[in-house]
């Protein structure tokens, strides 16, 4: 059958509050045209982020009840540990409360003044944690990864030649680790090929450097490998995932993405000495090793979520539904970062509203137009977010230091298992309406903004 259906039935529903255009106009003004300041109940379709916004399964909710809340040695920890071991092959596994907690522990141990950390593209919290340790973060995406129109199948890849050059120029002794983000979130949710991971591994081996994965979307990445990489079609996603992890010495994971939970994270390591340091820091700042700042029930939900995310019918639906939104927008004449990524579509707001100059924040203007027209909440990733230094994006955005040419983007992130095709069709209709009167969309000016992370709290007015 050509139609790829949602591979689940809906057992529990959460009502969406319908609002009128007039009501939304009022909410928009009350929120000073900043969608972070709008109450979630006043949003019809919330595409702000795919982080921690997914729907858990019946089996995950059952796990919540089964959660063992013992301080030490809880059964839930062992179920979490065994699942992660089964999927990744790692023996040293720590739970953390979310991805950035894993990053903070990793870079407190391995980062520091004078060090340099290469990555295909650092995610914002990763960048912030590398810099917080005193180290310098360097992004090394392939050339095609910087070109929004390139349809390269693995636009998330690292430039291996640039990596070799960086190591030679910097000296391997100043590089504590090499990192690969799968999928490359800040590069548009684009995948990294197995061939590229192997090539990076080979460079690391030659220089005696450890390779870590930022593996938030490891399953989505493995699905792209199965679909697009030569010779991978007959392997299971689980096998591909296992090879990805076999190629590295450690990983940080935010379970709020492919872990299919609302809160949680993981830190994986092979080196026992490093693991001991991480363990001590975890106990100091997160919690004891068998819960890491989480409840037993959270570990239970993760153990189940990491299993469900590897189901190929789920991944087929997941990646297809994101592509569906992207391809339809392209047909409509809306320019996006091509090809569609795994978890989000990035709309080129600069191209949509060429009459709005960058200093009048075209991304913010489009985000407001989408909300006003149909109650759709998207995320600006452009001059508001990156117009000042020290921009971060705790909502899981794109950009960051040398992430490519400055673009005025609007990200539509798709929460996992939350919206059906008719919700996405509705979003497309909202876009159609916005397109009709795009010439009348007005630019924005900032009325009030904090020095850092201004996208969360800045107040705007229409120009
Ligand atoms: C979300 C994300 C993180 C940070 O995880 P949190 O759970 O939000 O702290 C790190 N790296 C990537 C690629 C992410 O998408």
mmCIF file with all atom_site columns, C-alpha atoms and ligand atoms in Angstrom, residues 51 98-101 103 123 125-126 181 183 185 214 216-217 254 256-257 264 394 396, ligand 1:
data_model
loop_
_atom_site.group_PDB
_atom_site.id
_atom_site.type_symbol
_atom_site.label_atom_id
_atom_site.label_alt_id
_atom_site.label_comp_id
_atom_site.label_asym_id
_atom_site.label_entity_id
_atom_site.label_seq_id
_atom_site.pdbx_PDB_ins_code
_atom_site.Cartn_x
_atom_site.Cartn_y
_atom_site.Cartn_z
_atom_site.occupancy
_atom_site.B_iso_or_equiv
_atom_site.pdbx_formal_charge
_atom_site.auth_seq_id
_atom_site.auth_comp_id
_atom_site.auth_asym_id
_atom_site.auth_atom_id
_atom_site.pdbx_PDB_model_num
ATOM   1  C CA . UNK A 1 51  ? 12.739 17.224 22.585 1.00 0.00 ? 51  UNK A CA 1
ATOM   2  C CA . UNK A 1 98  ? 19.136 14.845 30.205 1.00 0.00 ? 98  UNK A CA 1
ATOM   3  C CA . UNK A 1 99  ? 21.669 15.148 27.393 1.00 0.00 ? 99  UNK A CA 1
ATOM   4  C CA . UNK A 1 100 ? 23.411 18.275 28.614 1.00 0.00 ? 100 UNK A CA 1
ATOM   5  C CA . UNK A 1 101 ? 24.086 16.648 32.004 1.00 0.00 ? 101 UNK A CA 1
ATOM   6  C CA . UNK A 1 103 ? 27.857 16.598 28.223 1.00 0.00 ? 103 UNK A CA 1
ATOM   7  C CA . UNK A 1 123 ? 24.691 21.141 19.078 1.00 0.00 ? 123 UNK A CA 1
ATOM   8  C CA . UNK A 1 125 ? 24.345 22.743 24.567 1.00 0.00 ? 125 UNK A CA 1
ATOM   9  C CA . UNK A 1 126 ? 27.398 20.748 23.482 1.00 0.00 ? 126 UNK A CA 1
ATOM   10 C CA . UNK A 1 181 ? 26.530 14.238 16.153 1.00 0.00 ? 181 UNK A CA 1
ATOM   11 C CA . UNK A 1 183 ? 21.853 12.925 13.158 1.00 0.00 ? 183 UNK A CA 1
ATOM   12 C CA . UNK A 1 185 ? 20.763 18.408 14.455 1.00 0.00 ? 185 UNK A CA 1
ATOM   13 C CA . UNK A 1 214 ? 26.372 12.664 20.333 1.00 0.00 ? 214 UNK A CA 1
ATOM   14 C CA . UNK A 1 216 ? 20.495 11.655 20.498 1.00 0.00 ? 216 UNK A CA 1
ATOM   15 C CA . UNK A 1 217 ? 18.960 10.454 17.209 1.00 0.00 ? 217 UNK A CA 1
ATOM   16 C CA . UNK A 1 254 ? 19.471 12.840 25.345 1.00 0.00 ? 254 UNK A CA 1
ATOM   17 C CA . UNK A 1 256 ? 14.182 13.037 25.131 1.00 0.00 ? 256 UNK A CA 1
ATOM   18 C CA . UNK A 1 257 ? 14.677 12.305 21.440 1.00 0.00 ? 257 UNK A CA 1
ATOM   19 C CA . UNK A 1 264 ? 16.270 11.375 30.662 1.00 0.00 ? 264 UNK A CA 1
ATOM   20 C CA . UNK A 1 394 ? 17.879 24.788 24.985 1.00 0.00 ? 394 UNK A CA 1
ATOM   21 C CA . UNK A 1 396 ? 17.076 22.027 20.529 1.00 0.00 ? 396 UNK A CA 1
HETATM 22 C C1 . LIG B 2 .   ? 18.769 17.866 22.495 1.00 0.00 ? 1   LIG B C1 1
HETATM 23 C C2 . LIG B 2 .   ? 20.196 17.651 22.138 1.00 0.00 ? 1   LIG B C2 1
HETATM 24 C C3 . LIG B 2 .   ? 21.204 17.718 23.101 1.00 0.00 ? 1   LIG B C3 1
HETATM 25 C C4 . LIG B 2 .   ? 20.944 18.136 24.533 1.00 0.00 ? 1   LIG B C4 1
HETATM 26 O O1 . LIG B 2 .   ? 20.034 17.319 25.173 1.00 0.00 ? 1   LIG B O1 1
HETATM 27 P P1 . LIG B 2 .   ? 19.063 17.881 26.318 1.00 0.00 ? 1   LIG B P1 1
HETATM 28 O O2 . LIG B 2 .   ? 18.334 16.646 26.756 1.00 0.00 ? 1   LIG B O2 1
HETATM 29 O O3 . LIG B 2 .   ? 18.185 18.914 25.709 1.00 0.00 ? 1   LIG B O3 1
HETATM 30 O O4 . LIG B 2 .   ? 19.933 18.427 27.398 1.00 0.00 ? 1   LIG B O4 1
HETATM 31 C C5 . LIG B 2 .   ? 22.493 17.447 22.691 1.00 0.00 ? 1   LIG B C5 1
HETATM 32 N N1 . LIG B 2 .   ? 22.786 17.151 21.423 1.00 0.00 ? 1   LIG B N1 1
HETATM 33 C C6 . LIG B 2 .   ? 21.841 17.090 20.463 1.00 0.00 ? 1   LIG B C6 1
HETATM 34 C C7 . LIG B 2 .   ? 22.224 16.746 19.060 1.00 0.00 ? 1   LIG B C7 1
HETATM 35 C C8 . LIG B 2 .   ? 20.513 17.334 20.785 1.00 0.00 ? 1   LIG B C8 1
HETATM 36 O O5 . LIG B 2 .   ? 19.587 17.287 19.824 1.00 0.00 ? 1   LIG B O5 1
#
